[in-house]
Amino acid sequence: MAFLLYRLGSFAFRRRWWVISAWLAIMLAVGGAAVAFSGTLTNNFTIPGTESQRISDRLMDELPEAVGGTGTVVFATDDGSAFSTEQRDDVQSALAEIADLDGIRGVVDPFDVADQVAAGTEELEEGRAELEASDEQLTAGEQQLTQGQADLDAQRRQFDQARDQLPPQRATATERRLTEGQAQLDASRTELEAGREQLESGRTELDLAQRQLEATSGVSLLSEDGSTGVASVQFEQQINGVSPELREAVQETAAEAESSGITVDYSKEIVEDVSGIVGATEAVGLAVAAVVLILMLGTLIAAGLPLLMAVIGVGVGVGVTFALSGIIEMNSISPVLALMLGLAVGIDYSLFIVNRHRTQLLHGMELQESIARATGTAGNAVLFAGITVIVALAALAVPGLPFLTVMGLSAAGTVAVSVLVALTLTPALLALMGRRVVSKRRWARAAGPRHSAAAPVAADGGTSLADERAARGAGWGGLVTRKPVLTVLAGVVLLGVIAVPAAQLRVGLPDGGTEPADSTAFQAYSTIGDRFGAGTNGPLIVVGSLPETADEAEQTALRLDVNDLLLEVPDVAASVPAAVSEDGRTAIFQVIPEEGPASETTENLVRDLRASTDRFEEETGVAIAVTGQTAANIDVSAKLMEALPVYLGIVVGLSLILLLLVFRSILVPIIATAGFLLSLLASFGATVAIYQWGWLGDVFGVTNPGPILSFLPIILIGVLFGLAMDYQMFLVSGMREAFVHGDDPKAAVRIGFSHGARVVTAAAIIMVSVFAGFVFSHLAMVRPIGFGLAFGVLLDAFVVRMTLVPAAMYLLGKHAWWLPGWLQRILPNVDVEGAKLLGREGGTQN
């Protein structure tokens, strides 16, 4: 592979303008495709096969009006007093305008709901009063009927006693009168019984209406003091499909109410804008990277090259991602992750090649040969390092979670572009730069007395003076290997202590509570929680499968029976029968938990409700299921945690196999993988402490600590693994090269470390600064990803790769490179460090 890359570097030198033109054409084509075909990014993290998704798909067929996206608008008076008539009119006018917007299915007006509840209460009171009056009338009629029957019976007895003494004509008339009287009493009795039945029927209907009113009023949209109202806006499409223009129109229309002394806040679903993925803080990370490059390379033109390569790689990779977003549903994290990694590895990979080229020029190598050889040696390591990252990211598709697959493949594609840019465009531009890639001051130093690191060989032998100093223990490599046992123990203890909070890891998806404290989404979330209960921010949708009922009253009673059972479930604050399908076989209940959507009790409530479906079916004949955004988030998090061990096993297995192939050693892969696991757990621990526990929350903008982003652990595994193996290759390949060339095993560790330490240090600082730029991103869910990656790279590069690994390998000595003979014979020699190239004679290959 080194020879093929050598030829590629030579070709790029000779055909530099062709290579540059080709990349320019690619950039223009990708940019045009991104503009023409890009779609709307989403924050939809559904996973097919989960119960929430299955029930949501069912509702799309049976009750489509219940599954459109929903956002919330919160209206509150500025002075905390109850809404005045004018303020109420302004709010209702704004809501009516929102309801008329294209794409809006309906708006729930809090004042209308309150009026309906009040009117319903008044109607019930009037109905109950009418029933009481009717009951009194019926009772009085029954008493009169009883008295009339007693009088008629007395007359009948008198007639029977005097019948024989009465003239026949008078007896017949009396008999007829008594019979008619009895008929009238019987008719009155029938009428009274019908009235009584009607009264009881009315009482039953009234009781049912009372139950309905009590159930409906269980969730209030107007605060008790009348100062805050919550309006629900239902969109025709799923929330991820709502256009930014419609969201903006809703905000502009609702804001019209502000003129009358009302504060208007909007839920995350309405204000969320994921169209922009780069902000000012990300630019700060690039600025830090530029400073590091200038300090290391000494010239602006040399420092600008890796930055330019990273920007081109990111431009093409992220551009392709945006172009595909028009045909593939893509969440907002996909381009952000691709951007993070593209910038970081793009700078690093180009830097490795530029640094090798500069070193060779200072040692007197001819320009074309230096570019070709740098591409064949450093480029060879770049290729294998890039393949490692690509495979780790592409393996995100293995768990079978669609949004994670898209995320991993988009990032892997951007890294692949960065590798291609580094191996082709970097040598082409180096050819244009010529000797200017090295500063005049550095050229002057190289031309001076041969006592510096620029002098490759000592006067009396074949060993570099710098290598001799390293072998004797100079620098950081010597410091960490003087007391290797102590170094290893200290490093492991340090990482172990930082990793302790990882035992408390809880995962979830972001809600309004994770937004910045000064954002309208956070204000809406906080106001709803304070005024109406924390659970109102994350209602659950319970779907009941109703049996066939005789009439609407029986169906209503059955729904209320189910609703009563839902209220008995622990941690349920309120439950409301929300809707029923046209065929009467599917009912929806809105269940409000006691606590917020990200709380552990709400997670347990979802599990309890699902576990109770048999009991519901036994008592009511209705089977229940749980869906809604809150339940879907819980399902996604659970599914991701189930996939985590599988993915970690794949990554660890890949790590062992790849490093065994590259370094032809049993113990080196084990040490490298163990170090990766330590830095990974420590990164988890720090992320939990800050974003879940709230430590240093003011520094990192953590307003409302809660569960860690559910796909953060699996992303950290993939990305940190790839980057850890990058540094492992660049450092340990130098150690292996020194060992293969005959150096003492312990000295080879120090010599190899000295060869790669400077460039790895610069690369790690650059990578950390780029990732750290996302810690204060305007996208709240990106922040913990940026922190986890930045902190993980910091620990892995400086604590694991540059401290623990050299100390452990120095301690093992020659045993570090042990490989069974049978395995040595069957393993291919990939020569990742390009050792064979270094042995060939100078000159270019055409």
Coordinates of N, CA, C and O in Angstrom, one line a residue, residues 677-823:
L677 N -11.1 1.7 26.5 CA -12.2 1.5 27.5 C -12.1 2.4 28.7 O -13.1 2.9 29.2
L678 N -10.9 2.6 29.2 CA -10.7 3.5 30.3 C -11.1 4.9 30.0 O -11.8 5.6 30.7
S679 N -10.6 5.4 28.8 CA -10.9 6.8 28.5 C -12.4 6.9 28.1 O -13.0 8.0 28.4
L680 N -13.0 5.9 27.6 CA -14.4 6.0 27.3 C -15.2 6.1 28.5 O -16.1 6.9 28.6
L681 N -14.9 5.2 29.5 CA -15.7 5.3 30.8 C -15.5 6.6 31.5 O -16.4 7.2 32.1
A682 N -14.2 7.1 31.4 CA -14.0 8.4 32.1 C -14.8 9.5 31.4 O -15.3 10.5 32.0
S683 N -14.8 9.5 30.1 CA -15.6 10.5 29.3 C -17.1 10.4 29.7 O -17.8 11.4 29.9
F684 N -17.6 9.1 29.8 CA -19.0 9.0 30.3 C -19.2 9.6 31.7 O -20.1 10.3 31.9
G685 N -18.2 9.3 32.6 CA -18.3 9.8 33.9 C -18.4 11.3 34.0 O -19.2 11.9 34.7
A686 N -17.5 12.0 33.3 CA -17.5 13.5 33.3 C -18.8 14.0 32.7 O -19.3 15.0 33.2
T687 N -19.2 13.4 31.6 CA -20.5 13.9 31.0 C -21.7 13.7 31.9 O -22.5 14.6 32.0
V688 N -21.7 12.6 32.6 CA -22.8 12.4 33.6 C -22.7 13.5 34.7 O -23.8 14.1 35.1
A689 N -21.5 13.7 35.2 CA -21.4 14.7 36.3 C -21.8 16.1 35.9 O -22.5 16.8 36.7
I690 N -21.6 16.5 34.7 CA -21.9 17.8 34.3 C -23.4 17.9 33.8 O -24.1 18.8 34.2
Y691 N -23.8 17.0 32.9 CA -25.0 17.2 32.2 C -26.2 16.5 32.9 O -27.4 16.8 32.7
Q692 N -25.9 15.5 33.7 CA -26.9 14.8 34.4 C -27.0 15.2 35.9 O -28.1 15.4 36.4
W693 N -25.9 15.4 36.5 CA -25.8 15.8 37.9 C -25.8 17.4 38.0 O -26.2 17.9 39.1
G694 N -25.4 18.1 37.0 CA -25.4 19.5 37.1 C -24.1 20.1 37.6 O -24.1 21.3 37.9
W695 N -23.0 19.3 37.8 CA -21.8 19.9 38.3 C -21.3 20.9 37.3 O -21.3 20.6 36.1
L696 N -20.8 22.1 37.7 CA -20.3 23.1 36.8 C -21.3 23.5 35.8 O -21.0 23.9 34.7
G697 N -22.6 23.4 36.2 CA -23.7 23.7 35.2 C -23.6 25.1 34.7 O -23.9 25.4 33.6
D698 N -23.2 26.1 35.6 CA -23.2 27.5 35.2 C -22.1 27.7 34.1 O -22.3 28.5 33.2
V699 N -21.0 26.9 34.2 CA -19.9 27.1 33.2 C -20.4 26.5 31.9 O -20.1 27.1 30.8
F700 N -21.0 25.4 31.9 CA -21.4 24.7 30.6 C -22.8 25.0 30.1 O -23.3 24.4 29.2
G701 N -23.5 25.9 30.8 CA -24.8 26.3 30.4 C -25.9 25.2 30.6 O -26.8 25.1 29.8
V702 N -25.7 24.4 31.6 CA -26.7 23.3 31.9 C -27.7 23.9 32.9 O -27.5 24.0 34.1
T703 N -28.8 24.3 32.3 CA -29.9 24.9 33.2 C -30.7 23.9 34.0 O -31.0 24.1 35.1
N704 N -31.0 22.8 33.3 CA -31.9 21.8 33.9 C -31.3 20.4 33.8 O -31.5 19.7 32.8
P705 N -30.4 20.0 34.7 CA -29.7 18.7 34.5 C -30.8 17.6 34.4 O -31.8 17.6 35.0
G706 N -30.4 16.6 33.5 CA -31.3 15.5 33.3 C -30.6 14.4 32.6 O -29.4 14.3 32.6
P707 N -31.3 13.4 32.0 CA -30.7 12.3 31.4 C -29.8 12.7 30.3 O -30.0 13.7 29.6
I708 N -28.8 11.9 30.0 CA -27.8 12.1 28.9 C -28.5 11.8 27.6 O -29.3 10.8 27.5
L709 N -28.2 12.5 26.6 CA -28.7 12.3 25.2 C -28.6 10.8 24.9 O -27.5 10.2 25.0
S710 N -29.7 10.2 24.5 CA -29.7 8.7 24.5 C -28.8 8.1 23.5 O -28.3 7.0 23.7
F711 N -28.5 8.8 22.4 CA -27.5 8.2 21.4 C -26.1 8.7 21.6 O -25.2 8.3 20.8
L712 N -25.9 9.5 22.7 CA -24.5 10.0 23.0 C -23.5 8.8 23.3 O -22.4 8.8 22.7
P713 N -23.9 7.8 24.2 CA -23.0 6.8 24.5 C -22.5 6.0 23.2 O -21.3 5.7 23.1
I714 N -23.4 5.7 22.3 CA -23.0 4.9 21.2 C -22.2 5.7 20.2 O -21.3 5.1 19.6
I715 N -22.5 7.0 20.1 CA -21.6 7.8 19.3 C -20.2 8.0 19.9 O -19.2 7.9 19.1
L716 N -20.2 8.2 21.2 CA -18.9 8.3 21.8 C -18.0 7.1 21.6 O -16.8 7.2 21.3
I717 N -18.7 5.9 21.7 CA -17.9 4.7 21.5 C -17.3 4.7 20.1 O -16.1 4.4 19.9
G718 N -18.1 4.9 19.1 CA -17.7 4.9 17.7 C -16.6 5.9 17.4 O -15.5 5.6 16.8
V719 N -16.8 7.1 17.8 CA -15.9 8.2 17.4 C -14.6 8.1 18.2 O -13.5 8.2 17.7
L720 N -14.7 7.9 19.5 CA -13.5 7.8 20.4 C -12.7 6.6 20.0 O -11.4 6.7 20.0
F721 N -13.3 5.5 19.6 CA -12.6 4.4 19.2 C -11.7 4.7 18.0 O -10.5 4.4 17.9
G722 N -12.4 5.3 17.0 CA -11.6 5.6 15.7 C -10.5 6.6 16.0 O -9.4 6.4 15.5
L723 N -10.7 7.6 16.8 CA -9.7 8.6 17.0 C -8.6 8.0 17.9 O -7.4 8.3 17.7
A724 N -9.0 7.2 18.9 CA -8.0 6.5 19.7 C -7.0 5.7 18.9 O -5.8 5.6 19.1
M725 N -7.6 4.9 18.0 CA -6.8 4.1 17.1 C -5.9 4.9 16.2 O -4.8 4.5 15.9
D726 N -6.3 6.1 15.8 CA -5.5 7.0 15.0 C -4.2 7.3 15.8 O -3.1 7.1 15.3
Y727 N -4.4 7.8 17.0 CA -3.2 8.2 17.8 C -2.3 7.0 18.2 O -1.1 7.0 18.3
Q728 N -3.0 5.8 18.4 CA -2.3 4.6 18.7 C -1.3 4.3 17.5 O -0.2 3.9 17.6
M729 N -1.9 4.4 16.3 CA -1.1 4.1 15.1 C 0.1 5.0 14.9 O 1.2 4.6 14.7
F730 N -0.2 6.3 15.1 CA 0.9 7.3 14.8 C 2.0 7.2 15.9 O 3.1 7.6 15.6
L731 N 1.6 6.8 17.1 CA 2.7 6.7 18.1 C 3.4 5.4 18.1 O 4.6 5.3 18.1
V732 N 2.6 4.3 18.1 CA 3.2 3.0 18.3 C 3.8 2.5 17.0 O 4.7 1.7 17.1
S733 N 3.4 3.0 15.9 CA 4.1 2.6 14.6 C 5.5 3.0 14.7 O 6.4 2.3 14.2
G734 N 5.8 4.2 15.3 CA 7.2 4.6 15.4 C 7.9 3.8 16.4 O 9.1 3.5 16.1
M735 N 7.3 3.3 17.4 CA 8.0 2.4 18.4 C 8.3 1.1 17.7 O 9.4 0.5 17.8
R736 N 7.3 0.6 16.9 CA 7.6 -0.7 16.2 C 8.7 -0.5 15.2 O 9.5 -1.4 15.0
E737 N 8.7 0.6 14.5 CA 9.7 0.8 13.4 C 11.1 0.8 14.1 O 12.0 0.2 13.6
A738 N 11.2 1.5 15.2 CA 12.5 1.5 15.9 C 12.9 0.1 16.4 O 14.1 -0.3 16.3
F739 N 12.0 -0.6 16.9 CA 12.3 -2.0 17.3 C 12.7 -2.9 16.2 O 13.7 -3.6 16.3
V740 N 12.0 -2.8 15.0 CA 12.3 -3.6 13.9 C 13.7 -3.3 13.3 O 14.4 -4.1 12.8
H741 N 14.1 -2.0 13.5 CA 15.4 -1.5 12.9 C 16.5 -1.8 13.9 O 17.6 -1.4 13.7
G742 N 16.2 -2.6 15.0 CA 17.3 -3.1 15.8 C 17.5 -2.4 17.1 O 18.4 -2.7 17.9
D743 N 16.7 -1.4 17.5 CA 16.9 -0.7 18.7 C 16.4 -1.6 19.9 O 15.6 -2.5 19.7
D744 N 17.0 -1.4 21.1 CA 16.6 -2.1 22.3 C 15.1 -1.9 22.5 O 14.6 -0.7 22.3
P745 N 14.4 -2.9 22.9 CA 12.9 -2.8 23.0 C 12.5 -1.6 23.9 O 11.5 -0.9 23.5
K746 N 13.2 -1.4 25.0 CA 12.8 -0.3 25.9 C 13.2 1.1 25.3 O 12.4 2.0 25.3
A747 N 14.3 1.1 24.6 CA 14.7 2.3 24.0 C 13.8 2.6 22.8 O 13.5 3.8 22.5
A748 N 13.4 1.6 22.1 CA 12.5 1.8 21.0 C 11.2 2.5 21.4 O 10.6 3.2 20.6
V749 N 10.7 2.2 22.6 CA 9.5 2.8 23.0 C 9.7 4.3 23.1 O 8.9 5.1 22.7
R750 N 10.8 4.7 23.8 CA 11.1 6.1 23.9 C 11.4 6.8 22.6 O 10.9 7.9 22.3
I751 N 12.2 6.1 21.7 CA 12.5 6.7 20.4 C 11.2 6.9 19.6 O 11.0 8.0 19.0
G752 N 10.5 5.8 19.5 CA 9.2 5.9 18.7 C 8.3 7.0 19.2 O 7.6 7.7 18.5
F753 N 8.2 7.1 20.6 CA 7.4 8.1 21.2 C 7.8 9.5 20.8 O 7.0 10.4 20.4
S754 N 9.1 9.7 20.8 CA 9.7 11.0 20.4 C 9.4 11.4 19.0 O 9.2 12.6 18.7
H755 N 9.3 10.4 18.1 CA 9.0 10.7 16.7 C 7.6 11.2 16.5 O 7.4 12.1 15.7
G756 N 6.6 10.7 17.2 CA 5.2 11.0 17.0 C 4.6 11.9 18.0 O 3.5 12.5 17.8
A757 N 5.3 12.2 19.1 CA 4.7 12.9 20.2 C 4.3 14.4 19.8 O 3.2 14.8 20.1
R758 N 5.2 15.0 19.1 CA 4.9 16.4 18.8 C 3.7 16.6 17.9 O 2.8 17.4 18.1
V759 N 3.7 15.8 16.8 CA 2.5 15.9 15.9 C 1.2 15.4 16.5 O 0.2 16.0 16.3
V760 N 1.3 14.4 17.3 CA 0.1 13.9 18.0 C -0.4 14.9 19.0 O -1.6 15.1 19.1
T761 N 0.5 15.5 19.7 CA 0.1 16.6 20.7 C -0.7 17.7 19.9 O -1.7 18.1 20.4
A762 N -0.1 18.1 18.8 CA -0.7 19.2 18.1 C -2.1 18.7 17.5 O -3.1 19.5 17.6
A763 N -2.1 17.5 17.0 CA -3.3 17.0 16.4 C -4.4 16.8 17.5 O -5.6 17.2 17.3
A764 N -4.0 16.4 18.7 CA -5.0 16.2 19.8 C -5.5 17.6 20.3 O -6.7 17.7 20.5
I765 N -4.6 18.6 20.4 CA -5.1 19.9 20.8 C -6.1 20.5 19.7 O -7.1 21.0 20.1
I766 N -5.8 20.2 18.5 CA -6.6 20.7 17.4 C -8.0 20.0 17.5 O -9.1 20.6 17.4
M767 N -7.9 18.7 17.7 CA -9.2 17.9 17.7 C -10.0 18.3 18.9 O -11.2 18.5 18.8
V768 N -9.4 18.5 20.1 CA -10.1 18.9 21.3 C -10.7 20.3 21.1 O -11.9 20.6 21.4
S769 N -10.0 21.2 20.5 CA -10.5 22.6 20.3 C -11.7 22.6 19.3 O -12.6 23.4 19.5
V770 N -11.6 21.8 18.3 CA -12.7 21.7 17.3 C -14.0 21.2 18.0 O -15.1 21.7 17.9
F771 N -13.8 20.1 18.7 CA -15.0 19.5 19.4 C -15.5 20.5 20.5 O -16.7 20.6 20.7
A772 N -14.5 21.1 21.2 CA -14.9 22.0 22.3 C -15.7 23.2 21.8 O -16.6 23.8 22.5
G773 N -15.5 23.5 20.5 CA -16.3 24.6 19.9 C -17.8 24.3 19.9 O -18.6 25.2 19.8
F774 N -18.2 23.1 20.0 CA -19.6 22.7 19.9 C -20.2 22.6 21.3 O -21.4 22.3 21.4
V775 N -19.4 22.8 22.4 CA -19.9 22.6 23.7 C -20.9 23.7 24.0 O -21.8 23.5 24.9
F776 N -20.8 24.9 23.4 CA -21.7 26.0 23.6 C -22.6 26.2 22.3 O -22.9 27.4 22.0
S777 N -22.8 25.2 21.6 CA -23.6 25.3 20.3 C -25.0 25.8 20.6 O -25.6 25.7 21.7
H778 N -25.6 26.5 19.6 CA -27.0 26.9 19.8 C -28.0 25.7 19.8 O -29.1 25.9 20.2
L779 N -27.5 24.6 19.4 CA -28.4 23.4 19.4 C -28.1 22.6 20.7 O -27.0 22.1 20.9
A780 N -29.0 22.6 21.6 CA -28.8 22.1 23.0 C -28.3 20.7 23.0 O -27.5 20.3 23.8
M781 N -28.9 19.8 22.1 CA -28.5 18.4 22.1 C -27.1 18.2 21.6 O -26.6 17.1 21.8
V782 N -26.5 19.2 20.9 CA -25.2 19.0 20.4 C -24.1 19.2 21.5 O -23.0 18.7 21.4
R783 N -24.5 20.0 22.5 CA -23.5 20.4 23.5 C -22.9 19.2 24.2 O -21.7 19.1 24.4
P784 N -23.7 18.2 24.8 CA -23.0 17.1 25.5 C -22.2 16.3 24.5 O -21.2 15.6 24.9
I785 N -22.6 16.2 23.2 CA -21.8 15.5 22.3 C -20.4 16.1 22.1 O -19.4 15.5 22.1
G786 N -20.4 17.5 21.9 CA -19.2 18.2 21.8 C -18.3 18.0 23.0 O -17.1 17.8 22.9
F787 N -18.9 18.1 24.3 CA -18.1 17.9 25.5 C -17.6 16.5 25.6 O -16.4 16.3 25.9
G788 N -18.4 15.5 25.4 CA -18.0 14.1 25.5 C -16.8 13.8 24.6 O -15.9 13.2 25.0
L789 N -16.9 14.3 23.3 CA -15.8 14.0 22.4 C -14.6 14.8 22.8 O -13.5 14.2 22.7
A790 N -14.7 16.0 23.1 CA -13.5 16.8 23.5 C -12.8 16.3 24.7 O -11.6 16.1 24.7
F791 N -13.6 16.0 25.7 CA -13.0 15.4 26.9 C -12.4 14.1 26.7 O -11.3 13.7 27.2
G792 N -13.1 13.2 25.9 CA -12.7 11.9 25.7 C -11.4 11.9 24.9 O -10.4 11.1 25.2
V793 N -11.3 12.8 23.9 CA -10.0 12.9 23.1 C -8.9 13.4 24.0 O -7.7 12.9 23.9
L794 N -9.2 14.4 24.8 CA -8.2 14.9 25.7 C -7.6 13.8 26.6 O -6.4 13.7 26.7
L795 N -8.5 13.0 27.2 CA -8.0 11.9 28.1 C -7.3 10.8 27.3 O -6.2 10.4 27.7
D796 N -7.9 10.5 26.2 CA -7.3 9.3 25.4 C -5.9 9.7 24.9 O -5.0 8.9 24.9
A797 N -5.8 10.9 24.3 CA -4.5 11.3 23.7 C -3.4 11.5 24.8 O -2.3 11.0 24.6
F798 N -3.7 12.3 25.8 CA -2.7 12.7 26.8 C -2.5 11.7 28.0 O -1.4 11.6 28.5
V799 N -3.6 11.1 28.4 CA -3.5 10.2 29.6 C -3.2 8.8 29.1 O -2.3 8.1 29.7
V800 N -3.9 8.3 28.1 CA -3.8 7.0 27.7 C -2.6 6.8 26.7 O -1.7 6.1 26.9
R801 N -2.8 7.4 25.5 CA -1.8 7.2 24.4 C -0.4 7.7 24.7 O 0.6 7.1 24.4
M802 N -0.3 8.9 25.4 CA 1.0 9.5 25.6 C 1.5 9.3 27.1 O 2.6 9.8 27.4
T803 N 0.8 8.5 27.9 CA 1.3 8.3 29.2 C 1.2 6.8 29.5 O 2.2 6.1 29.8
L804 N 0.0 6.2 29.6 CA -0.2 4.8 29.9 C 0.4 3.9 28.9 O 1.1 2.9 29.3
V805 N 0.2 4.1 27.6 CA 0.7 3.2 26.6 C 2.2 3.1 26.6 O 2.8 2.0 26.7
P806 N 3.0 4.2 26.5 CA 4.4 4.1 26.6 C 4.9 3.4 27.9 O 5.9 2.7 27.9
A807 N 4.3 3.8 29.0 CA 4.7 3.2 30.3 C 4.5 1.7 30.3 O 5.4 0.9 30.7
A808 N 3.3 1.3 29.8 CA 3.0 -0.2 29.8 C 3.9 -0.9 28.8 O 4.4 -2.0 29.2
M809 N 4.2 -0.4 27.7 CA 5.1 -1.0 26.7 C 6.6 -1.0 27.2 O 7.3 -2.0 26.9
Y810 N 7.0 0.0 27.8 CA 8.3 0.0 28.4 C 8.5 -1.0 29.5 O 9.5 -1.7 29.6
L811 N 7.4 -1.2 30.3 CA 7.4 -2.2 31.3 C 7.5 -3.6 30.7 O 8.2 -4.5 31.2
L812 N 6.8 -3.8 29.6 CA 6.8 -5.2 28.9 C 8.1 -5.5 28.2 O 8.4 -6.6 28.0
G813 N 8.7 -4.4 27.7 CA 10.0 -4.6 26.9 C 9.7 -5.4 25.6 O 8.7 -5.1 24.9
K814 N 10.5 -6.4 25.4 CA 10.4 -7.1 24.1 C 9.2 -8.0 24.1 O 8.7 -8.4 23.0
H815 N 8.6 -8.3 25.3 CA 7.4 -9.1 25.3 C 6.2 -8.4 24.7 O 5.2 -9.0 24.3
A816 N 6.3 -7.1 24.6 CA 5.2 -6.3 24.0 C 5.0 -6.7 22.5 O 3.9 -6.6 22.0
W817 N 6.0 -7.2 21.9 CA 6.0 -7.5 20.4 C 5.9 -9.0 20.2 O 6.1 -9.5 19.1
W818 N 5.5 -9.8 21.2 CA 5.5 -11.2 21.1 C 4.3 -11.6 20.2 O 3.2 -11.0 20.3
L819 N 4.5 -12.5 19.3 CA 3.5 -13.1 18.4 C 3.8 -14.5 18.1 O 4.9 -14.8 17.7
P820 N 2.8 -15.4 18.3 CA 3.1 -16.8 18.0 C 3.5 -17.0 16.6 O 3.0 -16.3 15.7
G821 N 4.4 -18.0 16.4 CA 4.9 -18.2 15.1 C 3.9 -18.5 14.0 O 3.9 -18.0 12.9
W822 N 2.9 -19.4 14.4 CA 1.9 -19.8 13.4 C 1.0 -18.6 13.0 O 0.6 -18.5 11.9
L823 N 0.8 -17.7 14.0 CA 0.0 -16.5 13.7 C 0.8 -15.5 12.8 O 0.3 -14.9 11.9

